[in-house]
mmCIF file of C-alpha atoms in Angstrom:
data_model
loop_
_atom_site.group_PDB
_atom_site.id
_atom_site.type_symbol
_atom_site.label_atom_id
_atom_site.label_comp_id
_atom_site.label_asym_id
_atom_site.label_seq_id
_atom_site.Cartn_x
_atom_site.Cartn_y
_atom_site.Cartn_z
ATOM 1 C CA UNK A 219 -121.171 -73.720 -138.183
ATOM 2 C CA UNK A 220 -119.380 -72.380 -135.142
ATOM 3 C CA UNK A 221 -119.243 -74.760 -132.236
ATOM 4 C CA UNK A 222 -119.838 -73.159 -128.819
ATOM 5 C CA UNK A 223 -117.141 -74.199 -126.433
ATOM 6 C CA UNK A 224 -117.682 -74.421 -122.696
ATOM 7 C CA UNK A 225 -115.877 -71.780 -120.601
ATOM 8 C CA UNK A 226 -112.527 -72.737 -119.158
ATOM 9 C CA UNK A 227 -112.624 -73.732 -115.512
ATOM 10 C CA UNK A 228 -110.751 -71.344 -113.204
ATOM 11 C CA UNK A 229 -107.203 -72.246 -112.399
ATOM 12 C CA UNK A 230 -106.820 -74.021 -109.078
ATOM 13 C CA UNK A 231 -105.309 -71.891 -106.298
ATOM 14 C CA UNK A 232 -101.622 -72.408 -105.751
ATOM 15 C CA UNK A 233 -100.665 -74.893 -103.078
ATOM 16 C CA UNK A 234 -100.409 -73.327 -99.641
ATOM 17 C CA UNK A 235 -96.691 -73.966 -99.543
ATOM 18 C CA UNK A 236 -96.142 -72.159 -102.835
ATOM 19 C CA UNK A 237 -98.222 -69.144 -101.637
ATOM 20 C CA UNK A 238 -96.278 -68.967 -98.398
ATOM 21 C CA UNK A 239 -92.978 -69.111 -100.291
ATOM 22 C CA UNK A 240 -94.100 -66.304 -102.610
ATOM 23 C CA UNK A 241 -95.208 -64.139 -99.647
ATOM 24 C CA UNK A 242 -91.945 -64.765 -97.798
ATOM 25 C CA UNK A 243 -89.981 -63.814 -100.893
ATOM 26 C CA UNK A 244 -91.933 -60.570 -101.222
ATOM 27 C CA UNK A 245 -91.401 -59.705 -97.549
ATOM 28 C CA UNK A 246 -87.728 -60.611 -97.746
ATOM 29 C CA UNK A 247 -87.239 -58.382 -100.755
ATOM 30 C CA UNK A 248 -88.377 -55.437 -98.589
ATOM 31 C CA UNK A 249 -87.185 -56.258 -95.086
ATOM 32 C CA UNK A 250 -83.993 -57.794 -96.429
ATOM 33 C CA UNK A 251 -83.017 -54.442 -97.887
ATOM 34 C CA UNK A 252 -81.270 -52.506 -95.111
ATOM 35 C CA UNK A 253 -82.154 -49.126 -96.613
ATOM 36 C CA UNK A 254 -85.861 -49.985 -96.828
ATOM 37 C CA UNK A 255 -85.842 -51.525 -93.358
ATOM 38 C CA UNK A 256 -84.397 -48.365 -91.826
ATOM 39 C CA UNK A 257 -87.072 -46.257 -93.549
ATOM 40 C CA UNK A 258 -89.788 -48.551 -92.175
ATOM 41 C CA UNK A 259 -88.386 -48.456 -88.639
ATOM 42 C CA UNK A 260 -88.074 -44.690 -88.911
ATOM 43 C CA UNK A 261 -91.836 -44.366 -89.374
ATOM 44 C CA UNK A 262 -92.971 -46.465 -86.421
ATOM 45 C CA UNK A 263 -94.049 -43.272 -84.655
ATOM 46 C CA UNK A 264 -93.593 -44.260 -81.017
ATOM 47 C CA UNK A 265 -90.314 -45.059 -79.245
ATOM 48 C CA UNK A 266 -92.030 -48.003 -77.536
ATOM 49 C CA UNK A 267 -92.741 -49.523 -80.971
ATOM 50 C CA UNK A 268 -89.094 -49.077 -81.957
ATOM 51 C CA UNK A 269 -87.947 -50.859 -78.811
ATOM 52 C CA UNK A 270 -90.232 -53.788 -79.592
ATOM 53 C CA UNK A 271 -88.953 -53.907 -83.155
ATOM 54 C CA UNK A 272 -85.404 -54.143 -81.806
ATOM 55 C CA UNK A 273 -86.359 -57.457 -80.173
ATOM 56 C CA UNK A 274 -87.074 -59.143 -83.529
ATOM 57 C CA UNK A 275 -83.488 -60.033 -84.394
ATOM 58 C CA UNK A 276 -79.893 -58.891 -84.169
ATOM 59 C CA UNK A 277 -80.023 -57.045 -87.519
ATOM 60 C CA UNK A 278 -83.092 -55.039 -86.519
ATOM 61 C CA UNK A 279 -81.490 -54.226 -83.179
ATOM 62 C CA UNK A 280 -78.352 -53.039 -84.937
ATOM 63 C CA UNK A 281 -80.351 -50.614 -87.088
ATOM 64 C CA UNK A 282 -82.637 -49.397 -84.272
ATOM 65 C CA UNK A 283 -79.776 -48.645 -81.868
ATOM 66 C CA UNK A 284 -77.516 -46.942 -84.389
ATOM 67 C CA UNK A 285 -76.818 -43.352 -83.154
ATOM 68 C CA UNK A 286 -77.268 -41.827 -86.609
ATOM 69 C CA UNK A 287 -80.625 -43.579 -86.995
ATOM 70 C CA UNK A 288 -81.717 -42.455 -83.519
ATOM 71 C CA UNK A 289 -80.948 -38.834 -84.381
ATOM 72 C CA UNK A 290 -83.164 -39.091 -87.472
ATOM 73 C CA UNK A 291 -85.891 -40.785 -85.426
ATOM 74 C CA UNK A 292 -85.782 -38.030 -82.799
ATOM 75 C CA UNK A 293 -85.924 -35.286 -85.448
ATOM 76 C CA UNK A 294 -88.911 -36.898 -87.166
ATOM 77 C CA UNK A 295 -90.812 -37.625 -83.954
ATOM 78 C CA UNK A 296 -90.603 -34.720 -81.459
ATOM 79 C CA UNK A 297 -91.261 -35.306 -77.793
ATOM 80 C CA UNK A 298 -94.821 -36.478 -77.291
ATOM 81 C CA UNK A 299 -97.163 -34.717 -74.894
ATOM 82 C CA UNK A 300 -98.496 -37.396 -72.556
ATOM 83 C CA UNK A 301 -100.852 -35.153 -70.598
ATOM 84 C CA UNK A 302 -101.013 -32.315 -68.098
ATOM 85 C CA UNK A 303 -101.421 -31.774 -64.365
ATOM 86 C CA UNK A 304 -104.278 -29.396 -63.551
ATOM 87 C CA UNK A 305 -104.399 -27.620 -60.216
ATOM 88 C CA UNK A 306 -107.564 -25.954 -58.901
ATOM 89 C CA UNK A 307 -108.164 -23.934 -55.746
ATOM 90 C CA UNK A 308 -110.862 -26.233 -54.358
ATOM 91 C CA UNK A 309 -110.859 -26.452 -50.547
ATOM 92 C CA UNK A 310 -107.899 -25.871 -48.231
ATOM 93 C CA UNK A 311 -105.671 -28.232 -50.238
ATOM 94 C CA UNK A 312 -105.483 -27.486 -53.975
ATOM 95 C CA UNK A 313 -106.292 -30.591 -55.940
ATOM 96 C CA UNK A 314 -104.004 -31.959 -58.634
ATOM 97 C CA UNK A 315 -105.352 -34.052 -61.486
ATOM 98 C CA UNK A 316 -103.477 -35.699 -64.315
ATOM 99 C CA UNK A 317 -105.367 -35.658 -67.593
ATOM 100 C CA UNK A 318 -104.038 -37.664 -70.580
ATOM 101 C CA UNK A 319 -104.057 -35.835 -73.911
ATOM 102 C CA UNK A 320 -105.079 -37.891 -76.958
ATOM 103 C CA UNK A 321 -104.265 -41.206 -75.194
ATOM 104 C CA UNK A 322 -103.098 -44.231 -77.159
ATOM 105 C CA UNK A 323 -103.094 -47.826 -75.849
ATOM 106 C CA UNK A 324 -99.305 -48.122 -76.025
ATOM 107 C CA UNK A 325 -98.886 -45.298 -73.506
ATOM 108 C CA UNK A 326 -101.633 -46.381 -71.103
ATOM 109 C CA UNK A 327 -99.083 -47.637 -68.556
ATOM 110 C CA UNK A 328 -97.172 -44.346 -68.557
ATOM 111 C CA UNK A 329 -100.430 -42.412 -68.162
ATOM 112 C CA UNK A 330 -101.404 -44.563 -65.148
ATOM 113 C CA UNK A 331 -98.033 -43.912 -63.497
ATOM 114 C CA UNK A 332 -98.413 -40.171 -64.045
ATOM 115 C CA UNK A 333 -101.994 -40.209 -62.768
ATOM 116 C CA UNK A 334 -101.176 -42.118 -59.599
ATOM 117 C CA UNK A 335 -97.949 -40.307 -58.769
ATOM 118 C CA UNK A 336 -99.461 -37.818 -56.329
ATOM 119 C CA UNK A 337 -101.336 -40.529 -54.405
ATOM 120 C CA UNK A 338 -98.256 -40.737 -52.189
ATOM 121 C CA UNK A 339 -98.745 -37.085 -51.212
ATOM 122 C CA UNK A 340 -102.244 -37.573 -49.791
ATOM 123 C CA UNK A 341 -102.766 -35.522 -46.665
ATOM 124 C CA UNK A 342 -100.415 -32.812 -47.917
ATOM 125 C CA UNK A 343 -101.040 -29.865 -50.174
ATOM 126 C CA UNK A 344 -98.871 -30.056 -53.290
ATOM 127 C CA UNK A 345 -98.035 -27.335 -55.793
ATOM 128 C CA UNK A 346 -96.138 -27.772 -59.068
ATOM 129 C CA UNK A 347 -93.908 -24.754 -59.659
ATOM 130 C CA UNK A 348 -92.473 -25.873 -62.980
ATOM 131 C CA UNK A 349 -92.482 -28.791 -65.403
ATOM 132 C CA UNK A 350 -89.771 -29.496 -67.949
ATOM 133 C CA UNK A 351 -89.961 -32.594 -70.074
ATOM 134 C CA UNK A 352 -90.872 -35.442 -67.752
ATOM 135 C CA UNK A 353 -89.677 -33.709 -64.556
ATOM 136 C CA UNK A 354 -91.635 -31.663 -62.036
ATOM 137 C CA UNK A 355 -90.581 -29.122 -59.427
ATOM 138 C CA UNK A 356 -92.969 -29.754 -56.530
ATOM 139 C CA UNK A 357 -93.478 -28.187 -53.111
ATOM 140 C CA UNK A 358 -95.602 -29.951 -50.496
ATOM 141 C CA UNK A 359 -97.011 -28.463 -47.273
ATOM 142 C CA UNK A 360 -97.898 -30.474 -44.178
ATOM 143 C CA UNK A 361 -100.460 -29.653 -41.475
ATOM 144 C CA UNK A 362 -98.050 -27.223 -39.805
ATOM 145 C CA UNK A 363 -97.499 -25.506 -43.176
ATOM 146 C CA UNK A 364 -93.895 -26.702 -43.283
ATOM 147 C CA UNK A 365 -92.758 -27.038 -46.883
ATOM 148 C CA UNK A 366 -90.663 -29.667 -48.643
ATOM 149 C CA UNK A 367 -89.179 -28.989 -52.088
ATOM 150 C CA UNK A 368 -88.695 -31.885 -54.490
ATOM 151 C CA UNK A 369 -87.649 -32.599 -58.056
ATOM 152 C CA UNK A 370 -89.786 -35.498 -59.277
ATOM 153 C CA UNK A 371 -89.896 -37.847 -62.257
ATOM 154 C CA UNK A 372 -93.415 -39.318 -62.268
ATOM 155 C CA UNK A 373 -92.799 -41.565 -65.287
ATOM 156 C CA UNK A 374 -89.775 -43.385 -63.916
ATOM 157 C CA UNK A 375 -90.635 -46.917 -62.713
ATOM 158 C CA UNK A 376 -89.616 -46.003 -59.164
ATOM 159 C CA UNK A 377 -91.205 -42.549 -59.275
ATOM 160 C CA UNK A 378 -87.843 -40.923 -58.595
ATOM 161 C CA UNK A 379 -88.074 -38.022 -56.146
ATOM 162 C CA UNK A 380 -85.173 -35.949 -54.840
ATOM 163 C CA UNK A 381 -85.654 -33.646 -51.864
ATOM 164 C CA UNK A 382 -83.875 -30.347 -52.515
ATOM 165 C CA UNK A 383 -83.208 -27.244 -50.410
ATOM 166 C CA UNK A 384 -85.765 -24.414 -50.493
ATOM 167 C CA UNK A 385 -84.977 -21.281 -52.497
ATOM 168 C CA UNK A 386 -82.143 -19.150 -51.100
ATOM 169 C CA UNK A 387 -82.823 -16.143 -48.867
ATOM 170 C CA UNK A 388 -83.140 -12.804 -50.643
ATOM 171 C CA UNK A 389 -79.800 -11.091 -51.319
ATOM 172 C CA UNK A 390 -78.995 -7.855 -49.508
ATOM 173 C CA UNK A 391 -79.604 -4.779 -51.653
ATOM 174 C CA UNK A 392 -78.167 -1.415 -50.715
ATOM 175 C CA UNK A 393 -80.883 1.200 -50.269
ATOM 176 C CA UNK A 394 -80.638 4.917 -50.898
ATOM 177 C CA UNK A 395 -82.196 5.825 -47.528
ATOM 178 C CA UNK A 396 -83.911 4.292 -44.518
ATOM 179 C CA UNK A 397 -87.382 5.013 -45.898
ATOM 180 C CA UNK A 398 -86.799 2.998 -49.058
ATOM 181 C CA UNK A 399 -87.910 -0.628 -49.208
ATOM 182 C CA UNK A 400 -87.309 -3.595 -51.482
ATOM 183 C CA UNK A 401 -89.970 -5.901 -52.878
ATOM 184 C CA UNK A 402 -88.727 -9.381 -53.776
ATOM 185 C CA UNK A 403 -90.177 -11.810 -56.267
ATOM 186 C CA UNK A 404 -89.082 -15.453 -56.696
ATOM 187 C CA UNK A 405 -89.330 -17.620 -59.805
ATOM 188 C CA UNK A 406 -88.191 -21.248 -59.830
ATOM 189 C CA UNK A 407 -87.333 -23.166 -62.998
ATOM 190 C CA UNK A 408 -86.044 -26.570 -64.034
ATOM 191 C CA UNK A 409 -83.121 -26.596 -66.489
ATOM 192 C CA UNK A 410 -83.429 -28.152 -69.929
ATOM 193 C CA UNK A 411 -81.121 -30.977 -68.870
ATOM 194 C CA UNK A 412 -79.975 -31.885 -65.401
ATOM 195 C CA UNK A 413 -79.880 -34.489 -62.703
ATOM 196 C CA UNK A 414 -82.560 -35.046 -60.091
ATOM 197 C CA UNK A 415 -81.308 -32.313 -57.782
ATOM 198 C CA UNK A 416 -80.778 -29.484 -60.233
ATOM 199 C CA UNK A 417 -82.885 -26.402 -60.698
ATOM 200 C CA UNK A 418 -82.639 -22.622 -60.950
ATOM 201 C CA UNK A 419 -84.059 -19.798 -58.916
ATOM 202 C CA UNK A 420 -84.341 -16.234 -60.166
ATOM 203 C CA UNK A 421 -84.714 -13.610 -57.436
ATOM 204 C CA UNK A 422 -85.767 -10.099 -58.401
ATOM 205 C CA UNK A 423 -85.460 -7.157 -56.042
ATOM 206 C CA UNK A 424 -87.377 -3.987 -56.842
ATOM 207 C CA UNK A 425 -86.608 -0.680 -55.138
ATOM 208 C CA UNK A 426 -87.594 2.862 -55.990
ATOM 209 C CA UNK A 427 -84.465 3.510 -58.046
ATOM 210 C CA UNK A 428 -83.103 0.138 -59.121
ATOM 211 C CA UNK A 429 -84.008 -3.354 -60.281
ATOM 212 C CA UNK A 430 -81.704 -6.242 -59.304
ATOM 213 C CA UNK A 431 -81.913 -9.754 -60.739
ATOM 214 C CA UNK A 432 -79.967 -12.731 -59.341
ATOM 215 C CA UNK A 433 -79.667 -16.178 -60.901
ATOM 216 C CA UNK A 434 -79.018 -19.031 -58.473
ATOM 217 C CA UNK A 435 -78.287 -22.625 -59.465
ATOM 218 C CA UNK A 436 -78.528 -25.621 -57.160
ATOM 219 C CA UNK A 437 -75.265 -27.553 -57.486
ATOM 220 C CA UNK A 438 -74.562 -30.553 -55.231
ATOM 221 C CA UNK A 439 -77.414 -29.407 -52.975
ATOM 222 C CA UNK A 440 -75.866 -25.966 -52.483
ATOM 223 C CA UNK A 441 -77.103 -22.673 -53.911
ATOM 224 C CA UNK A 442 -74.546 -20.934 -56.086
ATOM 225 C CA UNK A 443 -74.908 -17.434 -57.559
ATOM 226 C CA UNK A 444 -74.370 -18.009 -61.242
ATOM 227 C CA UNK A 445 -74.980 -14.454 -62.460
ATOM 228 C CA UNK A 446 -76.529 -11.154 -61.498
ATOM 229 C CA UNK A 447 -77.624 -7.986 -63.216
ATOM 230 C CA UNK A 448 -78.748 -4.557 -62.113
ATOM 231 C CA UNK A 449 -80.263 -1.575 -63.860
ATOM 232 C CA UNK A 450 -81.230 1.931 -62.814
ATOM 233 C CA UNK A 451 -84.866 1.227 -63.520
ATOM 234 C CA UNK A 452 -87.662 2.043 -61.144
ATOM 235 C CA UNK A 453 -90.007 -0.865 -61.815
ATOM 236 C CA UNK A 454 -92.827 -2.309 -59.815
ATOM 237 C CA UNK A 455 -93.330 -6.072 -59.804
ATOM 238 C CA UNK A 456 -96.372 -7.251 -61.652
ATOM 239 C CA UNK A 457 -98.093 -10.561 -61.191
ATOM 240 C CA UNK A 458 -97.866 -12.061 -64.628
ATOM 241 C CA UNK A 459 -97.302 -15.439 -66.203
ATOM 242 C CA UNK A 460 -95.282 -13.901 -69.014
ATOM 243 C CA UNK A 461 -92.072 -15.440 -67.746
ATOM 244 C CA UNK A 462 -89.548 -17.539 -69.606
ATOM 245 C CA UNK A 463 -86.173 -18.854 -68.588
ATOM 246 C CA UNK A 464 -83.819 -20.336 -71.191
ATOM 247 C CA UNK A 465 -80.690 -20.926 -69.038
ATOM 248 C CA UNK A 466 -79.203 -17.693 -70.405
ATOM 249 C CA UNK A 467 -82.021 -15.154 -70.471
ATOM 250 C CA UNK A 468 -84.971 -14.414 -68.257
ATOM 251 C CA UNK A 469 -88.072 -12.618 -69.572
ATOM 252 C CA UNK A 470 -90.883 -10.981 -67.621
ATOM 253 C CA UNK A 471 -93.592 -8.526 -68.586
ATOM 254 C CA UNK A 472 -93.016 -5.244 -66.768
ATOM 255 C CA UNK A 473 -95.567 -2.752 -65.521
ATOM 256 C CA UNK A 474 -94.720 -0.577 -68.543
ATOM 257 C CA UNK A 475 -96.244 -3.184 -70.894
ATOM 258 C CA UNK A 476 -92.790 -4.119 -72.154
ATOM 259 C CA UNK A 477 -90.784 -7.313 -71.727
ATOM 260 C CA UNK A 478 -87.893 -7.039 -69.287
ATOM 261 C CA UNK A 479 -84.936 -9.110 -70.568
ATOM 262 C CA UNK A 480 -82.142 -10.126 -68.231
ATOM 263 C CA UNK A 481 -79.114 -11.462 -70.112
ATOM 264 C CA UNK A 482 -77.047 -13.389 -67.579
ATOM 265 C CA UNK A 483 -73.885 -13.994 -69.672
ATOM 266 C CA UNK A 484 -73.495 -10.248 -70.158
ATOM 267 C CA UNK A 485 -75.069 -9.289 -66.782
ATOM 268 C CA UNK A 486 -77.281 -6.751 -68.511
ATOM 269 C CA UNK A 487 -80.943 -5.766 -68.359
ATOM 270 C CA UNK A 488 -82.847 -4.421 -71.341
ATOM 271 C CA UNK A 489 -86.375 -4.077 -72.699
ATOM 272 C CA UNK A 490 -88.204 -5.664 -75.597
ATOM 273 C CA UNK A 491 -91.206 -4.036 -77.169
ATOM 274 C CA UNK A 492 -94.345 -6.114 -77.529
ATOM 275 C CA UNK A 493 -95.435 -6.895 -81.106
ATOM 276 C CA UNK A 494 -97.323 -4.095 -82.805
ATOM 277 C CA UNK A 495 -100.945 -4.010 -81.682
ATOM 278 C CA UNK A 496 -100.401 -6.389 -78.739
ATOM 279 C CA UNK A 497 -101.323 -5.259 -75.235
ATOM 280 C CA UNK A 498 -101.375 -7.060 -71.917
ATOM 281 C CA UNK A 499 -104.987 -6.198 -71.151
ATOM 282 C CA UNK A 500 -105.637 -9.044 -68.726
ATOM 283 C CA UNK A 501 -103.717 -11.818 -67.016
ATOM 284 C CA UNK A 502 -103.379 -14.794 -69.301
ATOM 285 C CA UNK A 503 -103.616 -13.074 -72.684
ATOM 286 C CA UNK A 504 -99.860 -13.378 -73.357
ATOM 287 C CA UNK A 505 -97.395 -16.218 -72.841
ATOM 288 C CA UNK A 506 -93.871 -16.890 -74.092
ATOM 289 C CA UNK A 507 -92.456 -20.098 -75.553
ATOM 290 C CA UNK A 508 -88.873 -21.329 -75.950
ATOM 291 C CA UNK A 509 -87.626 -21.688 -79.502
ATOM 292 C CA UNK A 510 -84.942 -24.413 -79.270
ATOM 293 C CA UNK A 511 -82.109 -21.942 -79.804
ATOM 294 C CA UNK A 512 -83.927 -20.044 -82.570
ATOM 295 C CA UNK A 513 -85.233 -17.273 -80.315
ATOM 296 C CA UNK A 514 -88.579 -17.047 -78.559
ATOM 297 C CA UNK A 515 -92.252 -17.175 -79.477
ATOM 298 C CA UNK A 516 -95.064 -15.040 -78.099
ATOM 299 C CA UNK A 517 -98.677 -16.205 -78.052
ATOM 300 C CA UNK A 518 -101.378 -13.584 -77.722
ATOM 301 C CA UNK A 519 -105.107 -14.192 -77.437
ATOM 302 C CA UNK A 520 -107.733 -11.512 -77.926
ATOM 303 C CA UNK A 521 -111.375 -12.548 -77.859
ATOM 304 C CA UNK A 522 -111.518 -15.438 -80.350
ATOM 305 C CA UNK A 523 -108.205 -14.780 -82.118
ATOM 306 C CA UNK A 524 -104.893 -16.476 -81.290
ATOM 307 C CA UNK A 525 -101.756 -14.881 -82.735
ATOM 308 C CA UNK A 526 -98.268 -16.425 -82.659
ATOM 309 C CA UNK A 527 -95.192 -14.209 -83.083
ATOM 310 C CA UNK A 528 -91.528 -15.191 -83.386
ATOM 311 C CA UNK A 529 -88.425 -13.179 -82.531
ATOM 312 C CA UNK A 530 -85.201 -14.708 -83.836
ATOM 313 C CA UNK A 531 -82.222 -15.039 -81.542
ATOM 314 C CA UNK A 532 -79.877 -13.427 -84.066
ATOM 315 C CA UNK A 533 -82.220 -10.544 -84.846
ATOM 316 C CA UNK A 534 -80.526 -7.138 -84.892
ATOM 317 C CA UNK A 535 -83.580 -5.672 -83.191
ATOM 318 C CA UNK A 536 -84.566 -7.674 -80.086
ATOM 319 C CA UNK A 537 -88.130 -6.458 -80.513
ATOM 320 C CA UNK A 538 -88.405 -7.461 -84.174
ATOM 321 C CA UNK A 539 -91.428 -9.746 -83.984
ATOM 322 C CA UNK A 540 -92.790 -11.630 -86.994
ATOM 323 C CA UNK A 541 -96.354 -12.948 -87.099
ATOM 324 C CA UNK A 542 -95.952 -16.638 -88.008
ATOM 325 C CA UNK A 543 -99.466 -17.967 -87.349
ATOM 326 C CA UNK A 544 -103.010 -16.746 -86.858
ATOM 327 C CA UNK A 545 -105.822 -18.970 -85.607
ATOM 328 C CA UNK A 546 -109.544 -18.303 -85.284
ATOM 329 C CA UNK A 547 -110.537 -20.147 -82.102
ATOM 330 C CA UNK A 548 -114.195 -20.160 -83.085
ATOM 331 C CA UNK A 549 -113.348 -22.350 -86.071
ATOM 332 C CA UNK A 550 -110.882 -24.792 -84.523
ATOM 333 C CA UNK A 551 -113.070 -25.217 -81.419
ATOM 334 C CA UNK A 552 -116.305 -25.703 -83.355
ATOM 335 C CA UNK A 553 -116.353 -29.383 -82.349
ATOM 336 C CA UNK A 554 -116.300 -28.603 -78.612
ATOM 337 C CA UNK A 555 -120.011 -27.794 -78.236
ATOM 338 C CA UNK A 556 -119.356 -24.080 -77.698
ATOM 339 C CA UNK A 557 -122.390 -22.953 -79.685
ATOM 340 C CA UNK A 558 -122.264 -19.301 -78.656
ATOM 341 C CA UNK A 559 -119.368 -17.374 -77.198
ATOM 342 C CA UNK A 560 -120.515 -15.492 -74.073
ATOM 343 C CA UNK A 561 -120.003 -11.741 -74.045
ATOM 344 C CA UNK A 562 -119.453 -9.209 -71.309
ATOM 345 C CA UNK A 563 -120.411 -5.592 -72.005
ATOM 346 C CA UNK A 564 -120.761 -6.325 -75.699
ATOM 347 C CA UNK A 565 -117.278 -7.871 -75.947
ATOM 348 C CA UNK A 566 -116.397 -11.538 -76.041
ATOM 349 C CA UNK A 567 -115.419 -12.810 -72.599
ATOM 350 C CA UNK A 568 -111.695 -13.339 -72.082
ATOM 351 C CA UNK A 569 -109.961 -16.516 -73.190
ATOM 352 C CA UNK A 570 -106.859 -17.219 -71.108
ATOM 353 C CA UNK A 571 -103.609 -18.957 -72.051
ATOM 354 C CA UNK A 572 -102.677 -21.488 -69.357
ATOM 355 C CA UNK A 573 -99.575 -23.207 -70.786
ATOM 356 C CA UNK A 574 -97.644 -23.473 -74.051
ATOM 357 C CA UNK A 575 -95.202 -25.942 -75.564
ATOM 358 C CA UNK A 576 -91.722 -25.281 -76.907
ATOM 359 C CA UNK A 577 -91.615 -23.870 -80.432
ATOM 360 C CA UNK A 578 -95.276 -22.908 -79.964
ATOM 361 C CA UNK A 579 -96.291 -26.497 -80.826
ATOM 362 C CA UNK A 580 -99.345 -26.524 -78.564
ATOM 363 C CA UNK A 581 -101.306 -24.376 -76.160
ATOM 364 C CA UNK A 582 -103.691 -24.943 -73.253
ATOM 365 C CA UNK A 583 -106.544 -22.448 -73.032
ATOM 366 C CA UNK A 584 -109.205 -21.741 -70.420
ATOM 367 C CA UNK A 585 -112.392 -20.964 -72.318
ATOM 368 C CA UNK A 586 -115.610 -20.257 -70.452
ATOM 369 C CA UNK A 587 -114.973 -22.785 -67.681
ATOM 370 C CA UNK A 588 -113.424 -25.370 -70.006
ATOM 371 C CA UNK A 589 -109.745 -26.273 -70.338
ATOM 372 C CA UNK A 590 -108.922 -26.854 -74.015
ATOM 373 C CA UNK A 591 -105.814 -28.347 -75.611
ATOM 374 C CA UNK A 592 -104.955 -27.066 -79.096
ATOM 375 C CA UNK A 593 -102.340 -28.661 -81.337
ATOM 376 C CA UNK A 594 -101.075 -25.726 -83.374
ATOM 377 C CA UNK A 595 -99.796 -27.723 -86.362
ATOM 378 C CA UNK A 596 -102.814 -29.965 -86.883
ATOM 379 C CA UNK A 597 -105.373 -27.356 -85.737
ATOM 380 C CA UNK A 598 -107.018 -30.055 -83.597
ATOM 381 C CA UNK A 599 -108.703 -28.903 -80.380
ATOM 382 C CA UNK A 600 -109.587 -31.274 -77.527
ATOM 383 C CA UNK A 601 -111.725 -30.557 -74.479
ATOM 384 C CA UNK A 602 -109.555 -31.543 -71.513
ATOM 385 C CA UNK A 603 -111.604 -30.656 -68.435
ATOM 386 C CA UNK A 604 -114.701 -28.745 -67.402
ATOM 387 C CA UNK A 605 -114.380 -26.772 -64.179
ATOM 388 C CA UNK A 606 -117.017 -27.403 -61.515
ATOM 389 C CA UNK A 607 -118.264 -25.042 -58.796
ATOM 390 C CA UNK A 608 -116.156 -27.016 -56.300
ATOM 391 C CA UNK A 609 -113.014 -26.262 -58.332
ATOM 392 C CA UNK A 610 -113.505 -22.527 -57.790
ATOM 393 C CA UNK A 611 -110.567 -21.410 -59.924
ATOM 394 C CA UNK A 612 -107.966 -22.923 -62.215
ATOM 395 C CA UNK A 613 -104.544 -22.356 -60.646
ATOM 396 C CA UNK A 614 -102.135 -23.899 -63.139
ATOM 397 C CA UNK A 615 -101.671 -26.322 -66.022
ATOM 398 C CA UNK A 616 -98.334 -28.161 -66.178
ATOM 399 C CA UNK A 617 -97.627 -30.247 -69.298
ATOM 400 C CA UNK A 618 -95.842 -33.598 -68.975
ATOM 401 C CA UNK A 619 -93.851 -34.848 -71.960
ATOM 402 C CA UNK A 620 -92.860 -38.416 -72.685
ATOM 403 C CA UNK A 621 -89.067 -38.225 -72.682
ATOM 404 C CA UNK A 622 -87.234 -41.116 -74.274
ATOM 405 C CA UNK A 623 -84.145 -42.614 -72.715
ATOM 406 C CA UNK A 624 -83.690 -45.783 -74.835
ATOM 407 C CA UNK A 625 -82.375 -48.922 -73.157
ATOM 408 C CA UNK A 626 -81.914 -51.476 -75.908
ATOM 409 C CA UNK A 627 -81.428 -55.231 -75.397
ATOM 410 C CA UNK A 628 -77.940 -56.635 -74.887
ATOM 411 C CA UNK A 629 -76.666 -59.140 -77.428
ATOM 412 C CA UNK A 630 -74.766 -62.178 -76.179
ATOM 413 C CA UNK A 631 -71.707 -63.247 -78.113
ATOM 414 C CA UNK A 632 -72.501 -66.286 -80.183
ATOM 415 C CA UNK A 633 -76.257 -65.728 -80.206
ATOM 416 C CA UNK A 634 -77.996 -66.496 -83.448
ATOM 417 C CA UNK A 635 -80.105 -63.895 -85.265
ATOM 418 C CA UNK A 636 -83.200 -64.364 -83.118
ATOM 419 C CA UNK A 637 -81.541 -64.834 -79.726
ATOM 420 C CA UNK A 638 -81.360 -61.704 -77.601
ATOM 421 C CA UNK A 639 -80.571 -61.083 -73.993
ATOM 422 C CA UNK A 640 -82.928 -58.350 -72.781
ATOM 423 C CA UNK A 641 -81.741 -55.804 -70.241
#
């Protein structure tokens, strides 16, 4: 006869001290391995998180501040878009608004600084002519319409602002006869890298027989002609936002529906053909994007289709465009409550490109009175702002990136592993 035995009672939980020791051993086996620790720090995602991790101990600080590690971190985490300044033509003074894009709690302080930066300009009309990274090129106008030009850094703790000279006067251009005239067009740009008082100005002079392009650079608060080019081309200036300046070349869409390319190192002017099937049918359907030394990108929108082309820098044919992406805006914007796309004369109303990021990473679009941000890689669209009747018209969208200039803690000699002297 088989005797039924009672079930065994469950084992008692380990003492708290033993559990804590086991957990510490498991953590130490991971964080105590320098290779694993570097991989963990590399995936923190935000520079602010990396700076906080550097405060844990001297070993973590050593890994986080290592130049080779920082290069890997920068390559894995490209510059983050914090938001954009929107300018509308409401009233006598155009209004500027800062709108955060996909805000996260860690960057709330930076977003507040960017949003409140133009409070100091109240009473003056302000226009942003260019944005590059976390810097802005701003012109303000007082009641007498006198202008002040400034290079600003809204995200710096002190809101650094440097007053700079206005653009240089137009250069003299020799005319064929007394009846001929010259039409000038100015474009102002911030360089990729530079101090607070550095920026470029491209001045184009159009006459009946010749096009002249001059590149000026502001050095030590003085305008210096860095390069010039001329071509026997009778062109007429055309208001277009298809402009790109990469410190060596300047691109603008000409009246002939081609891209005028001014190469400053060689002082030459040439043309690039638009990609096959692309036409500049309305303002805002084409915009160019820098390619980080790999050439340039061209974004083209037609009705609900967004096309992205790339032209390599080393291409034998400067007009050799390759279609690298194709996006149906109806699909990616399906979550934005745009149930039906309005049409004009049987055709879908125009969608305009307002701003683009380097390497065609993102684009701002104006769609039926709504400003939309589209992340190209993730295909995520976000409604940024809806225009009101008081706004009248959208003037510009200027992206603001979160640049990272790391300032790590200083270590005192003789400090133990957890003692740090913060800067």
